[in-house]
Amino acid sequence: ARVFDRVPHVQLATLLRSGLFVPSDISVAEALRRAWAGSARGLVIVDGQDRPSAIVAESQIGAVPPDRRDWTPLASVARPLEPGLVLPVELAGDAFLEAVRANPASEYLVVNSDGSPAGILSLSDLATTLKGAA
């Protein structure tokens, strides 16, 4: 069976990573310290009113050399949260796949029906799930 034939069986809610919400004015080093201390697996930047405004790209934050992390602003490794990067947690099957195809990204913010953050979807987690699905 093709990998995408498995999509109808994938529920977005089962793929969520826990996220940590941080201000935009901190360094990559400080953001990583906070994430590791809180066991978060994703980072979302919030504005002055604590509203999510950008999502940190795991690949970009990992590419910052350790000796530059204290001096690299977290915002430089984040992508602004455009409407297509915010997904409702209820998405499943073909609607889920279409939302991801329509707005290619490495990470997405997933929200509950009331708009509150539910977690972070990493495309790498989705790919792993699809490859491993029976």
PDB file of C-alpha atoms in Angstrom:
ATOM      1  CA  ALA A   1       0.000   0.000   0.000  1.00  0.00           C
ATOM      2  CA  ARG A   2       1.150   3.527  -0.700  1.00  0.00           C
ATOM      3  CA  VAL A   3       2.143   5.596   2.314  1.00  0.00           C
ATOM      4  CA  PHE A   4      -0.630   8.139   1.690  1.00  0.00           C
ATOM      5  CA  ASP A   5      -3.230   5.363   1.662  1.00  0.00           C
ATOM      6  CA  ARG A   6      -2.562   5.216   5.398  1.00  0.00           C
ATOM      7  CA  VAL A   7      -3.529   8.847   5.977  1.00  0.00           C
ATOM      8  CA  PRO A   8      -7.244   8.204   6.732  1.00  0.00           C
ATOM      9  CA  HIS A   9      -6.131   6.307   9.826  1.00  0.00           C
ATOM     10  CA  VAL A  10      -3.905   9.110  11.173  1.00  0.00           C
ATOM     11  CA  GLN A  11      -5.352  11.409  13.815  1.00  0.00           C
ATOM     12  CA  LEU A  12      -3.641  14.762  14.263  1.00  0.00           C
ATOM     13  CA  ALA A  13      -4.132  14.689  18.036  1.00  0.00           C
ATOM     14  CA  THR A  14      -1.958  11.553  18.340  1.00  0.00           C
ATOM     15  CA  LEU A  15       1.027  13.265  16.707  1.00  0.00           C
ATOM     16  CA  LEU A  16       1.286  16.337  18.915  1.00  0.00           C
ATOM     17  CA  ARG A  17       4.488  17.416  20.602  1.00  0.00           C
ATOM     18  CA  SER A  18       4.368  19.426  23.780  1.00  0.00           C
ATOM     19  CA  GLY A  19       5.324  23.018  23.125  1.00  0.00           C
ATOM     20  CA  LEU A  20       6.857  25.794  25.141  1.00  0.00           C
ATOM     21  CA  PHE A  21       5.765  29.386  24.625  1.00  0.00           C
ATOM     22  CA  VAL A  22       8.582  31.912  24.838  1.00  0.00           C
ATOM     23  CA  PRO A  23       9.071  35.637  24.160  1.00  0.00           C
ATOM     24  CA  SER A  24      10.772  36.694  20.938  1.00  0.00           C
ATOM     25  CA  ASP A  25      13.598  38.576  22.625  1.00  0.00           C
ATOM     26  CA  ILE A  26      15.484  35.587  24.031  1.00  0.00           C
ATOM     27  CA  SER A  27      18.485  33.793  22.556  1.00  0.00           C
ATOM     28  CA  VAL A  28      18.543  30.340  21.034  1.00  0.00           C
ATOM     29  CA  ALA A  29      20.576  29.159  24.048  1.00  0.00           C
ATOM     30  CA  GLU A  30      17.994  30.423  26.551  1.00  0.00           C
ATOM     31  CA  ALA A  31      15.102  28.967  24.556  1.00  0.00           C
ATOM     32  CA  LEU A  32      16.793  25.570  24.417  1.00  0.00           C
ATOM     33  CA  ARG A  33      17.552  25.706  28.144  1.00  0.00           C
ATOM     34  CA  ARG A  34      13.894  26.403  28.903  1.00  0.00           C
ATOM     35  CA  ALA A  35      12.701  23.685  26.510  1.00  0.00           C
ATOM     36  CA  TRP A  36      15.009  21.057  28.001  1.00  0.00           C
ATOM     37  CA  ALA A  37      14.090  22.056  31.568  1.00  0.00           C
ATOM     38  CA  GLY A  38      10.392  21.704  30.764  1.00  0.00           C
ATOM     39  CA  SER A  39      10.741  18.617  28.536  1.00  0.00           C
ATOM     40  CA  ALA A  40       9.157  20.536  25.640  1.00  0.00           C
ATOM     41  CA  ARG A  41       9.641  19.204  22.125  1.00  0.00           C
ATOM     42  CA  GLY A  42       8.784  22.398  20.270  1.00  0.00           C
ATOM     43  CA  LEU A  43       8.978  26.170  20.641  1.00  0.00           C
ATOM     44  CA  VAL A  44       6.421  28.837  19.830  1.00  0.00           C
ATOM     45  CA  ILE A  45       7.179  32.545  20.074  1.00  0.00           C
ATOM     46  CA  VAL A  46       4.484  34.697  21.680  1.00  0.00           C
ATOM     47  CA  ASP A  47       3.899  38.422  21.347  1.00  0.00           C
ATOM     48  CA  GLY A  48       3.472  40.917  24.189  1.00  0.00           C
ATOM     49  CA  GLN A  49      -0.107  39.718  24.801  1.00  0.00           C
ATOM     50  CA  ASP A  50       1.010  36.044  24.988  1.00  0.00           C
ATOM     51  CA  ARG A  51      -0.516  35.259  21.584  1.00  0.00           C
ATOM     52  CA  PRO A  52       1.429  32.806  19.397  1.00  0.00           C
ATOM     53  CA  SER A  53       3.164  34.753  16.636  1.00  0.00           C
ATOM     54  CA  ALA A  54       5.865  32.443  15.222  1.00  0.00           C
ATOM     55  CA  ILE A  55       6.935  28.821  15.338  1.00  0.00           C
ATOM     56  CA  VAL A  56      10.561  27.761  15.692  1.00  0.00           C
ATOM     57  CA  ALA A  57      11.924  25.460  13.015  1.00  0.00           C
ATOM     58  CA  GLU A  58      13.625  22.468  14.628  1.00  0.00           C
ATOM     59  CA  SER A  59      16.064  22.113  11.735  1.00  0.00           C
ATOM     60  CA  GLN A  60      17.095  25.768  11.896  1.00  0.00           C
ATOM     61  CA  ILE A  61      17.569  25.872  15.657  1.00  0.00           C
ATOM     62  CA  GLY A  62      19.641  22.693  15.456  1.00  0.00           C
ATOM     63  CA  ALA A  63      21.831  24.242  12.772  1.00  0.00           C
ATOM     64  CA  VAL A  64      22.944  27.098  15.036  1.00  0.00           C
ATOM     65  CA  PRO A  65      26.470  26.210  16.228  1.00  0.00           C
ATOM     66  CA  PRO A  66      26.637  25.790  20.029  1.00  0.00           C
ATOM     67  CA  ASP A  67      29.153  28.633  20.349  1.00  0.00           C
ATOM     68  CA  ARG A  68      26.725  31.028  18.580  1.00  0.00           C
ATOM     69  CA  ARG A  69      23.538  30.096  20.463  1.00  0.00           C
ATOM     70  CA  ASP A  70      24.017  32.733  23.188  1.00  0.00           C
ATOM     71  CA  TRP A  71      24.225  35.435  20.517  1.00  0.00           C
ATOM     72  CA  THR A  72      21.590  34.232  18.057  1.00  0.00           C
ATOM     73  CA  PRO A  73      18.074  35.638  18.558  1.00  0.00           C
ATOM     74  CA  LEU A  74      15.394  32.963  18.672  1.00  0.00           C
ATOM     75  CA  ALA A  75      13.299  34.960  16.202  1.00  0.00           C
ATOM     76  CA  SER A  76      15.975  34.359  13.538  1.00  0.00           C
ATOM     77  CA  VAL A  77      15.133  30.619  13.474  1.00  0.00           C
ATOM     78  CA  ALA A  78      11.353  31.024  13.539  1.00  0.00           C
ATOM     79  CA  ARG A  79       8.668  31.301  10.896  1.00  0.00           C
ATOM     80  CA  PRO A  80       5.770  33.745  11.374  1.00  0.00           C
ATOM     81  CA  LEU A  81       2.509  31.953  12.096  1.00  0.00           C
ATOM     82  CA  GLU A  82       0.527  32.436   8.914  1.00  0.00           C
ATOM     83  CA  PRO A  83      -3.048  31.089   8.867  1.00  0.00           C
ATOM     84  CA  GLY A  84      -2.017  27.846   7.106  1.00  0.00           C
ATOM     85  CA  LEU A  85       0.483  27.048   9.846  1.00  0.00           C
ATOM     86  CA  VAL A  86      -2.264  26.843  12.467  1.00  0.00           C
ATOM     87  CA  LEU A  87      -4.257  23.616  12.264  1.00  0.00           C
ATOM     88  CA  PRO A  88      -7.386  22.572  14.183  1.00  0.00           C
ATOM     89  CA  VAL A  89      -6.790  19.482  16.333  1.00  0.00           C
ATOM     90  CA  GLU A  90      -9.878  17.792  14.852  1.00  0.00           C
ATOM     91  CA  LEU A  91      -8.247  17.386  11.423  1.00  0.00           C
ATOM     92  CA  ALA A  92      -7.934  13.814  10.236  1.00  0.00           C
ATOM     93  CA  GLY A  93      -7.573  11.799   7.060  1.00  0.00           C
ATOM     94  CA  ASP A  94      -7.738  13.555   3.706  1.00  0.00           C
ATOM     95  CA  ALA A  95      -8.554  16.978   5.211  1.00  0.00           C
ATOM     96  CA  PHE A  96      -5.420  16.698   7.342  1.00  0.00           C
ATOM     97  CA  LEU A  97      -3.274  15.762   4.342  1.00  0.00           C
ATOM     98  CA  GLU A  98      -4.739  18.571   2.214  1.00  0.00           C
ATOM     99  CA  ALA A  99      -4.023  21.160   4.930  1.00  0.00           C
ATOM    100  CA  VAL A 100      -0.391  20.068   5.119  1.00  0.00           C
ATOM    101  CA  ARG A 101      -0.004  19.955   1.326  1.00  0.00           C
ATOM    102  CA  ALA A 102      -1.555  23.405   0.932  1.00  0.00           C
ATOM    103  CA  ASN A 103       0.856  24.980   3.419  1.00  0.00           C
ATOM    104  CA  PRO A 104       4.205  23.152   3.382  1.00  0.00           C
ATOM    105  CA  ALA A 105       6.187  23.645   6.590  1.00  0.00           C
ATOM    106  CA  SER A 106       8.324  21.622   8.967  1.00  0.00           C
ATOM    107  CA  GLU A 107       6.190  22.531  12.018  1.00  0.00           C
ATOM    108  CA  TYR A 108       2.606  23.610  12.658  1.00  0.00           C
ATOM    109  CA  LEU A 109       0.809  25.002  15.689  1.00  0.00           C
ATOM    110  CA  VAL A 110      -2.240  22.885  16.491  1.00  0.00           C
ATOM    111  CA  VAL A 111      -5.159  24.500  18.308  1.00  0.00           C
ATOM    112  CA  ASN A 112      -8.250  23.255  20.121  1.00  0.00           C
ATOM    113  CA  SER A 113     -11.738  24.259  18.978  1.00  0.00           C
ATOM    114  CA  ASP A 114     -11.642  27.236  21.373  1.00  0.00           C
ATOM    115  CA  GLY A 115      -8.403  28.485  19.782  1.00  0.00           C
ATOM    116  CA  SER A 116      -6.171  27.485  22.691  1.00  0.00           C
ATOM    117  CA  PRO A 117      -2.896  25.753  21.785  1.00  0.00           C
ATOM    118  CA  ALA A 118      -3.062  21.948  21.768  1.00  0.00           C
ATOM    119  CA  GLY A 119       0.545  21.286  20.735  1.00  0.00           C
ATOM    120  CA  ILE A 120       2.949  21.261  17.824  1.00  0.00           C
ATOM    121  CA  LEU A 121       2.920  19.012  14.783  1.00  0.00           C
ATOM    122  CA  SER A 122       6.328  18.217  13.327  1.00  0.00           C
ATOM    123  CA  LEU A 123       6.235  17.003   9.741  1.00  0.00           C
ATOM    124  CA  SER A 124       9.050  14.584  10.601  1.00  0.00           C
ATOM    125  CA  ASP A 125       6.759  12.905  13.174  1.00  0.00           C
ATOM    126  CA  LEU A 126       4.029  12.589  10.549  1.00  0.00           C
ATOM    127  CA  ALA A 127       6.461  11.039   8.062  1.00  0.00           C
ATOM    128  CA  THR A 128       7.678   8.541  10.655  1.00  0.00           C
ATOM    129  CA  THR A 129       4.094   7.607  11.520  1.00  0.00           C
ATOM    130  CA  LEU A 130       3.129   7.137   7.886  1.00  0.00           C
ATOM    131  CA  LYS A 131       6.180   4.987   7.166  1.00  0.00           C
ATOM    132  CA  GLY A 132       5.528   2.843  10.231  1.00  0.00           C
ATOM    133  CA  ALA A 133       1.773   2.483   9.830  1.00  0.00           C
ATOM    134  CA  ALA A 134       0.610  -0.984   8.913  1.00  0.00           C
TER     135      ALA A 134
END
